Amino acid sequence: MRILSLIRSHLGWKLFLSYLVVILVGLLILVTATEFTAPTAFERHMAAMAAVMGKRSGELEQDLFVNFRRAVTEAVVVAGVAAFVMAVLVSWFVSRRVVRPVQEMMVASQRIAEGHYDERVGVPGDARRDELDELAQLGIAFNQMTARLEQTEARRLELIGNVAHELRTPLSTIKGYMEGLIDGVLPADISTFQLIYRETDRLQRLVRDLQELSRVEAGAYALHLHPVPPARLIEGVVARLGRQFAEKGVALETQVPPDLPPALADEDRIGQVLLNLVGNALQYTPSGGQVQLSVRREGARLRFEVQDTGIGIAAEHLPHVFERFYRVDKSRSRAGGGSGIGLTVAQHLVEAHGGQIGAESEGAGRGSLFYFTLPLA
């Protein structure tokens, strides 16, 4: 029973025994074939020899046949034993080679299950992937999976830290004001209550943005796609943000060719993307600057662009601007800005439409360009 249990629970033993079964079947066929074919072959050759010699001796034939069978049996036994020994050694070697990477992946999987996401298995590094066998390719895929798990875990921890930081700031401010009211240090007037209200509103916006990010990253929303004239999208943004541009003293210009075909889009979702990009341009463009909102056709797509003359983005920050909570200026307070996840939401929405989104800048102080594409209707 212990042997059967050992065989059932170890792939190496299963492979080894399967090789032995194949060997034994081969030996059985060899012995059986020899047993049935040797007499016929002997009689045929003896008949030919008798025709040549011109005589037939029964006693000589019987003696030759006995010695012939002994020689054949001896040869078969020696060959069978040698083949069996070599087959056992080769089977053991091959079984170990096959099972070793599987065992490494099993141990690595257990380590990953315990939270060690940096675990990897050894794979050949000096050959192309199409030149490797299935087990080596499985090892490469396993390492790719663990690398993604490690990245996901790092992002999860970073997200928890960022959310805790973003929530802590307004909560600390509200708590400080409330303690001041309780101790009588701050007056219970309208200005104090407005400060508390602003911090509460900021906290509510953050929670709303986090809920939106959770929905778009999980794909828990439906797009209502239909032909949308690009001019209508641009007009909606200007109508909502035009007053804020005027109050800050930033010029907002639009360029929309009249003959553009409609885009296939969810109007509300793409309006949300445009509001985010144009709102960011307004936020980071000083008074006296300019923001240009334009759209043009590129093959089977429409390309929307938001160009500003604001603070710009350094080259090392451009690849990260669409990461959640990423801040180009680490010292900039969130009190005057957004939650840091608007661009992440915009990226998911554009890609859900089958488009692409990106950012360009010539450097700090030289403005920036944000763009995205949408398919034509």
Short mmCIF file of C-alpha atoms in Angstrom, two decimals:
data_model
loop_
_atom_site.label_atom_id
_atom_site.label_comp_id
_atom_site.label_asym_id
_atom_site.label_seq_id
_atom_site.Cartn_x
_atom_site.Cartn_y
_atom_site.Cartn_z
CA MET A 1 0.00 0.00 0.00
CA ARG A 2 2.83 2.37 0.81
CA ILE A 3 4.42 1.72 -2.59
CA LEU A 4 1.13 2.38 -4.38
CA SER A 5 0.67 5.60 -2.41
CA LEU A 6 4.21 6.66 -3.31
CA ILE A 7 3.58 6.00 -6.98
CA ARG A 8 0.27 7.88 -7.00
CA SER A 9 1.76 10.96 -5.37
CA HIS A 10 4.98 11.29 -7.42
CA LEU A 11 5.08 12.10 -11.12
CA GLY A 12 8.67 10.82 -11.36
CA TRP A 13 7.71 7.33 -10.23
CA LYS A 14 4.77 7.28 -12.63
CA LEU A 15 7.04 8.16 -15.55
CA PHE A 16 9.67 5.65 -14.41
CA LEU A 17 7.15 2.82 -14.12
CA SER A 18 5.63 3.69 -17.47
CA TYR A 19 9.08 3.33 -19.04
CA LEU A 20 9.55 -0.04 -17.29
CA VAL A 21 6.20 -1.28 -18.59
CA VAL A 22 7.24 -0.33 -22.11
CA ILE A 23 10.56 -2.14 -21.64
CA LEU A 24 8.91 -5.31 -20.28
CA VAL A 25 6.39 -5.38 -23.12
CA GLY A 26 9.26 -5.03 -25.60
CA LEU A 27 11.17 -7.87 -23.99
CA LEU A 28 8.07 -10.09 -23.95
CA ILE A 29 7.50 -9.48 -27.65
CA LEU A 30 11.16 -10.19 -28.36
CA VAL A 31 11.12 -13.54 -26.50
CA THR A 32 7.77 -14.58 -28.02
CA ALA A 33 8.86 -13.72 -31.52
CA THR A 34 12.12 -15.61 -31.04
CA GLU A 35 10.29 -18.66 -29.69
CA PHE A 36 7.93 -18.87 -32.67
CA THR A 37 10.24 -17.85 -35.50
CA ALA A 38 13.49 -19.64 -34.50
CA PRO A 39 12.30 -23.26 -35.27
CA THR A 40 10.88 -22.30 -38.65
CA ALA A 41 14.00 -20.42 -39.59
CA PHE A 42 16.21 -23.31 -38.45
CA GLU A 43 14.28 -25.89 -40.49
CA ARG A 44 14.41 -23.68 -43.57
CA HIS A 45 18.15 -23.22 -43.33
CA MET A 46 18.73 -26.94 -42.60
CA ALA A 47 16.72 -27.88 -45.69
CA ALA A 48 18.85 -25.59 -47.81
CA MET A 49 22.03 -27.00 -46.27
CA ALA A 50 20.87 -30.63 -46.86
CA ALA A 51 20.22 -29.87 -50.52
CA VAL A 52 23.76 -28.64 -50.83
CA MET A 53 25.29 -31.56 -48.91
CA GLY A 54 23.12 -34.13 -50.61
CA LYS A 55 22.17 -36.00 -47.46
CA ARG A 56 19.87 -35.60 -44.47
CA SER A 57 20.70 -36.70 -40.98
CA GLY A 58 17.92 -36.55 -38.37
CA GLU A 59 20.31 -36.94 -35.47
CA LEU A 60 22.57 -34.15 -36.72
CA GLU A 61 19.59 -31.89 -37.34
CA GLN A 62 18.25 -32.45 -33.83
CA ASP A 63 21.62 -31.73 -32.26
CA LEU A 64 22.08 -28.62 -34.32
CA PHE A 65 18.59 -27.41 -33.43
CA VAL A 66 19.17 -27.86 -29.68
CA ASN A 67 22.45 -25.92 -29.85
CA PHE A 68 20.85 -23.32 -32.06
CA ARG A 69 18.06 -22.68 -29.53
CA ARG A 70 20.56 -22.47 -26.69
CA ALA A 71 22.62 -19.93 -28.62
CA VAL A 72 19.56 -17.88 -29.49
CA THR A 73 18.24 -18.01 -25.92
CA GLU A 74 21.63 -17.00 -24.53
CA ALA A 75 21.90 -14.13 -26.98
CA VAL A 76 18.36 -12.98 -26.21
CA VAL A 77 18.94 -13.16 -22.44
CA VAL A 78 22.23 -11.26 -22.61
CA ALA A 79 20.78 -8.64 -24.95
CA GLY A 80 17.61 -8.36 -22.85
CA VAL A 81 19.51 -7.90 -19.58
CA ALA A 82 21.81 -5.30 -21.11
CA ALA A 83 18.85 -3.49 -22.69
CA PHE A 84 16.90 -3.63 -19.42
CA VAL A 85 19.76 -2.20 -17.36
CA MET A 86 20.45 0.59 -19.85
CA ALA A 87 16.73 1.34 -20.20
CA VAL A 88 16.34 1.58 -16.42
CA LEU A 89 19.25 4.02 -16.18
CA VAL A 90 18.02 6.12 -19.09
CA SER A 91 14.44 6.05 -17.77
CA TRP A 92 15.59 7.20 -14.35
CA PHE A 93 17.67 10.00 -15.86
CA VAL A 94 14.88 11.16 -18.17
CA SER A 95 12.29 10.99 -15.38
CA ARG A 96 14.46 13.14 -13.14
CA ARG A 97 15.03 15.66 -15.92
CA VAL A 98 11.32 15.86 -16.64
CA VAL A 99 10.18 16.04 -13.03
CA ARG A 100 12.83 18.46 -11.69
CA PRO A 101 11.37 21.65 -13.26
CA VAL A 102 7.89 20.58 -12.20
CA GLN A 103 9.13 20.13 -8.63
CA GLU A 104 10.80 23.56 -8.76
CA MET A 105 7.53 25.13 -9.89
CA MET A 106 5.66 23.32 -7.13
CA VAL A 107 8.04 24.66 -4.48
CA ALA A 108 7.92 28.14 -6.03
CA SER A 109 4.10 28.03 -6.09
CA GLN A 110 4.04 27.20 -2.39
CA ARG A 111 6.40 30.12 -1.70
CA ILE A 112 4.18 32.45 -3.74
CA ALA A 113 1.12 31.24 -1.86
CA GLU A 114 2.92 32.29 1.33
CA GLY A 115 3.39 35.82 -0.05
CA HIS A 116 6.93 35.59 -1.49
CA TYR A 117 6.15 37.08 -4.92
CA ASP A 118 9.83 37.44 -5.86
CA GLU A 119 10.15 33.66 -6.30
CA ARG A 120 11.37 32.46 -9.73
CA VAL A 121 12.28 29.13 -11.36
CA GLY A 122 15.40 28.49 -13.40
CA VAL A 123 15.00 28.65 -17.18
CA PRO A 124 17.54 28.48 -20.04
CA GLY A 125 18.70 31.96 -20.85
CA ASP A 126 20.80 31.39 -23.97
CA ALA A 127 18.12 30.16 -26.40
CA ARG A 128 15.16 31.64 -28.19
CA ARG A 129 11.76 30.76 -26.81
CA ASP A 130 10.72 28.88 -29.95
CA GLU A 131 13.80 26.65 -29.53
CA LEU A 132 12.82 25.53 -26.01
CA ASP A 133 10.72 22.51 -25.08
CA GLU A 134 7.31 22.73 -23.43
CA LEU A 135 8.63 22.50 -19.87
CA ALA A 136 11.11 25.35 -20.44
CA GLN A 137 8.35 27.47 -22.00
CA LEU A 138 6.13 26.62 -19.04
CA GLY A 139 8.91 27.86 -16.72
CA ILE A 140 9.15 31.14 -18.66
CA ALA A 141 5.37 31.59 -18.48
CA PHE A 142 5.48 30.80 -14.76
CA ASN A 143 8.13 33.48 -14.19
CA GLN A 144 6.10 35.98 -16.19
CA MET A 145 3.07 35.19 -14.05
CA THR A 146 5.02 35.66 -10.80
CA ALA A 147 6.48 38.95 -12.09
CA ARG A 148 2.98 40.23 -12.76
CA LEU A 149 1.84 39.07 -9.35
CA GLU A 150 4.78 40.90 -7.79
CA GLN A 151 3.91 44.08 -9.69
CA THR A 152 0.25 43.77 -8.73
CA GLU A 153 1.14 43.31 -5.07
CA ALA A 154 3.49 46.31 -5.19
CA ARG A 155 0.74 48.42 -6.75
CA ARG A 156 -1.77 47.20 -4.18
CA LEU A 157 0.50 48.23 -1.32
CA GLU A 158 1.23 51.55 -3.01
CA LEU A 159 -2.48 52.15 -3.54
CA ILE A 160 -3.25 51.44 0.11
CA GLY A 161 -0.53 53.85 1.18
CA ASN A 162 -1.69 56.55 -1.23
CA VAL A 163 -5.34 56.21 -0.25
CA ALA A 164 -4.41 56.34 3.45
CA HIS A 165 -2.34 59.47 2.83
CA GLU A 166 -5.05 61.17 0.78
CA LEU A 167 -7.71 60.40 3.39
CA ARG A 168 -5.53 61.36 6.32
CA THR A 169 -4.93 64.95 5.17
CA PRO A 170 -8.56 66.17 5.05
CA LEU A 171 -9.51 64.09 8.11
CA SER A 172 -6.66 65.64 10.12
CA THR A 173 -7.74 69.12 9.02
CA ILE A 174 -11.36 68.49 9.96
CA LYS A 175 -10.33 67.03 13.32
CA GLY A 176 -8.09 70.03 14.00
CA TYR A 177 -10.88 72.51 13.29
CA MET A 178 -13.34 70.56 15.42
CA GLU A 179 -10.89 70.44 18.34
CA GLY A 180 -10.39 74.18 17.95
CA LEU A 181 -14.16 74.73 18.11
CA ILE A 182 -14.50 72.48 21.15
CA ASP A 183 -11.64 74.20 23.00
CA GLY A 184 -12.88 77.64 22.04
CA VAL A 185 -9.68 78.46 20.17
CA LEU A 186 -11.55 78.96 16.88
CA PRO A 187 -14.69 81.06 16.63
CA ALA A 188 -17.91 79.27 15.72
CA ASP A 189 -18.61 81.55 12.76
CA ILE A 190 -19.38 81.09 9.09
CA SER A 191 -15.73 81.20 7.95
CA THR A 192 -14.74 78.28 10.21
CA PHE A 193 -17.71 76.22 9.08
CA GLN A 194 -16.84 76.99 5.43
CA LEU A 195 -13.32 75.68 5.98
CA ILE A 196 -14.69 72.47 7.48
CA TYR A 197 -17.17 72.19 4.61
CA ARG A 198 -14.42 72.56 2.00
CA GLU A 199 -12.36 69.80 3.59
CA THR A 200 -15.43 67.56 3.83
CA ASP A 201 -16.21 68.26 0.17
CA ARG A 202 -12.61 67.42 -0.72
CA LEU A 203 -12.93 64.13 1.16
CA GLN A 204 -16.17 63.34 -0.63
CA ARG A 205 -14.59 64.05 -4.04
CA LEU A 206 -11.74 61.70 -3.24
CA VAL A 207 -14.11 58.89 -2.26
CA ARG A 208 -16.14 59.48 -5.42
CA ASP A 209 -13.00 59.39 -7.57
CA LEU A 210 -11.87 56.16 -5.92
CA GLN A 211 -15.24 54.58 -6.61
CA GLU A 212 -15.02 55.67 -10.24
CA LEU A 213 -11.48 54.28 -10.55
CA SER A 214 -12.61 50.98 -9.05
CA ARG A 215 -15.44 50.70 -11.56
CA VAL A 216 -13.40 51.50 -14.66
CA GLU A 217 -10.46 49.26 -13.68
CA ALA A 218 -12.86 46.37 -13.05
CA GLY A 219 -14.77 47.11 -16.26
CA ALA A 220 -17.97 47.36 -14.20
CA TYR A 221 -19.68 49.81 -16.54
CA ALA A 222 -21.39 49.74 -19.91
CA LEU A 223 -20.54 51.95 -22.87
CA HIS A 224 -23.46 53.31 -24.86
CA LEU A 225 -21.76 53.75 -28.21
CA HIS A 226 -23.37 55.84 -30.93
CA PRO A 227 -22.26 58.40 -33.53
CA VAL A 228 -21.27 61.63 -31.77
CA PRO A 229 -20.29 64.83 -33.67
CA PRO A 230 -16.89 65.99 -32.33
CA ALA A 231 -18.08 69.61 -32.35
CA ARG A 232 -20.75 68.71 -29.80
CA LEU A 233 -18.14 67.21 -27.47
CA ILE A 234 -15.98 70.32 -27.73
CA GLU A 235 -18.94 72.66 -27.18
CA GLY A 236 -19.94 70.76 -24.05
CA VAL A 237 -16.48 71.23 -22.51
CA VAL A 238 -16.39 74.95 -23.38
CA ALA A 239 -19.85 75.47 -21.89
CA ARG A 240 -18.85 73.85 -18.60
CA LEU A 241 -15.35 75.29 -18.16
CA GLY A 242 -15.50 78.57 -20.10
CA ARG A 243 -16.34 80.65 -17.03
CA GLN A 244 -13.44 79.18 -15.02
CA PHE A 245 -11.03 80.04 -17.84
CA ALA A 246 -12.33 83.61 -17.89
CA GLU A 247 -12.01 83.98 -14.11
CA LYS A 248 -8.40 82.79 -14.14
CA GLY A 249 -7.45 84.82 -17.20
CA VAL A 250 -6.48 81.84 -19.38
CA ALA A 251 -7.51 81.88 -23.05
CA LEU A 252 -9.39 78.82 -24.33
CA GLU A 253 -9.29 78.30 -28.09
CA THR A 254 -10.92 75.56 -30.15
CA GLN A 255 -10.20 74.21 -33.62
CA VAL A 256 -12.85 71.92 -35.07
CA PRO A 257 -13.03 71.50 -38.87
CA PRO A 258 -16.68 71.59 -39.99
CA ASP A 259 -16.44 68.52 -42.24
CA LEU A 260 -15.33 66.01 -39.60
CA PRO A 261 -17.27 62.71 -39.46
CA PRO A 262 -18.81 61.62 -36.14
CA ALA A 263 -16.94 59.44 -33.65
CA LEU A 264 -18.27 56.15 -32.32
CA ALA A 265 -18.33 56.90 -28.60
CA ASP A 266 -20.22 57.11 -25.35
CA GLU A 267 -20.84 60.84 -25.21
CA ASP A 268 -20.94 61.09 -21.42
CA ARG A 269 -17.75 59.08 -20.90
CA ILE A 270 -15.74 60.93 -23.56
CA GLY A 271 -17.09 64.19 -22.21
CA GLN A 272 -15.68 63.11 -18.85
CA VAL A 273 -12.27 62.48 -20.47
CA LEU A 274 -12.24 65.88 -22.16
CA LEU A 275 -13.29 67.65 -18.96
CA ASN A 276 -10.44 65.99 -17.11
CA LEU A 277 -7.79 66.89 -19.70
CA VAL A 278 -8.98 70.47 -20.21
CA GLY A 279 -9.45 70.94 -16.45
CA ASN A 280 -5.88 69.80 -15.83
CA ALA A 281 -4.63 72.17 -18.52
CA LEU A 282 -6.45 75.05 -16.83
CA GLN A 283 -5.10 74.08 -13.41
CA TYR A 284 -1.45 74.01 -14.51
CA THR A 285 -1.52 77.00 -16.85
CA PRO A 286 -0.83 80.36 -15.16
CA SER A 287 -2.88 83.49 -15.74
CA GLY A 288 -2.21 84.97 -19.17
CA GLY A 289 -1.56 81.56 -20.69
CA GLN A 290 -3.46 79.68 -23.36
CA VAL A 291 -5.14 76.30 -23.80
CA GLN A 292 -6.03 75.04 -27.26
CA LEU A 293 -8.58 72.27 -27.74
CA SER A 294 -8.57 70.77 -31.23
CA VAL A 295 -9.68 67.70 -33.15
CA ARG A 296 -8.67 66.33 -36.55
CA ARG A 297 -9.05 63.20 -38.59
CA GLU A 298 -6.27 60.58 -38.79
CA GLY A 299 -7.28 57.79 -41.14
CA ALA A 300 -10.12 55.84 -39.56
CA ARG A 301 -9.83 57.74 -36.28
CA LEU A 302 -10.38 61.16 -34.75
CA ARG A 303 -7.54 62.67 -32.73
CA PHE A 304 -8.43 65.06 -29.90
CA GLU A 305 -5.65 67.30 -28.55
CA VAL A 306 -5.37 69.58 -25.51
CA GLN A 307 -2.33 71.85 -25.84
CA ASP A 308 -1.41 74.29 -23.05
CA THR A 309 1.33 76.81 -22.27
CA GLY A 310 1.56 75.72 -18.64
CA ILE A 311 4.29 74.35 -16.38
CA GLY A 312 5.12 71.42 -18.67
CA ILE A 313 6.29 67.93 -17.74
CA ALA A 314 9.88 66.71 -17.47
CA ALA A 315 10.83 63.76 -19.69
CA GLU A 316 11.32 61.36 -16.78
CA HIS A 317 7.73 61.93 -15.62
CA LEU A 318 5.94 61.45 -18.96
CA PRO A 319 5.79 57.62 -18.81
CA HIS A 320 4.09 57.78 -15.40
CA VAL A 321 1.48 60.54 -15.72
CA PHE A 322 -1.34 58.02 -16.22
CA GLU A 323 -0.47 56.03 -13.10
CA ARG A 324 -2.88 56.50 -10.24
CA PHE A 325 -1.78 59.01 -7.57
CA TYR A 326 1.40 59.83 -9.49
CA ARG A 327 2.51 63.39 -8.82
CA VAL A 328 4.96 65.23 -11.05
CA ASP A 329 5.61 67.80 -8.34
CA LYS A 330 5.96 65.83 -5.10
CA SER A 331 5.85 69.01 -3.03
CA ARG A 332 2.60 70.30 -4.55
CA SER A 333 -0.33 70.18 -2.14
CA ARG A 334 -3.42 68.23 -3.08
CA ALA A 335 -5.58 70.98 -1.61
CA GLY A 336 -5.38 72.97 -4.83
CA GLY A 337 -5.45 70.00 -7.18
CA GLY A 338 -7.35 66.84 -7.93
CA SER A 339 -7.17 63.38 -6.47
CA GLY A 340 -4.44 62.22 -8.83
CA ILE A 341 -6.50 59.48 -10.47
CA GLY A 342 -8.38 61.43 -13.15
CA LEU A 343 -5.84 60.59 -15.87
CA THR A 344 -5.96 56.91 -14.89
CA VAL A 345 -9.74 56.91 -15.31
CA ALA A 346 -9.39 58.74 -18.64
CA GLN A 347 -6.92 56.14 -19.90
CA HIS A 348 -9.24 53.24 -19.07
CA LEU A 349 -12.23 54.96 -20.71
CA VAL A 350 -10.36 55.78 -23.93
CA GLU A 351 -8.91 52.28 -24.23
CA ALA A 352 -12.37 50.81 -23.62
CA HIS A 353 -13.46 52.72 -26.75
CA GLY A 354 -10.63 51.10 -28.70
CA GLY A 355 -8.59 54.31 -28.74
CA GLN A 356 -5.21 55.41 -27.43
CA ILE A 357 -4.21 58.19 -25.05
CA GLY A 358 -0.84 59.83 -24.46
CA ALA A 359 1.07 62.89 -23.34
CA GLU A 360 3.92 64.94 -24.79
CA SER A 361 6.00 67.81 -23.43
CA GLU A 362 9.26 69.53 -24.30
CA GLY A 363 10.12 69.88 -20.63
CA ALA A 364 9.39 71.91 -17.52
CA GLY A 365 7.99 75.38 -18.24
CA ARG A 366 7.31 74.62 -21.92
CA GLY A 367 3.72 73.46 -21.82
CA SER A 368 2.28 70.03 -22.50
CA LEU A 369 0.08 68.20 -24.99
CA PHE A 370 -2.44 65.51 -24.08
CA TYR A 371 -4.20 63.61 -26.84
CA PHE A 372 -6.47 60.63 -27.42
CA THR A 373 -8.01 58.90 -30.41
CA LEU A 374 -11.46 57.50 -31.10
CA PRO A 375 -12.72 55.30 -33.96
CA LEU A 376 -15.02 56.79 -36.57
CA ALA A 377 -18.68 55.85 -36.53
#
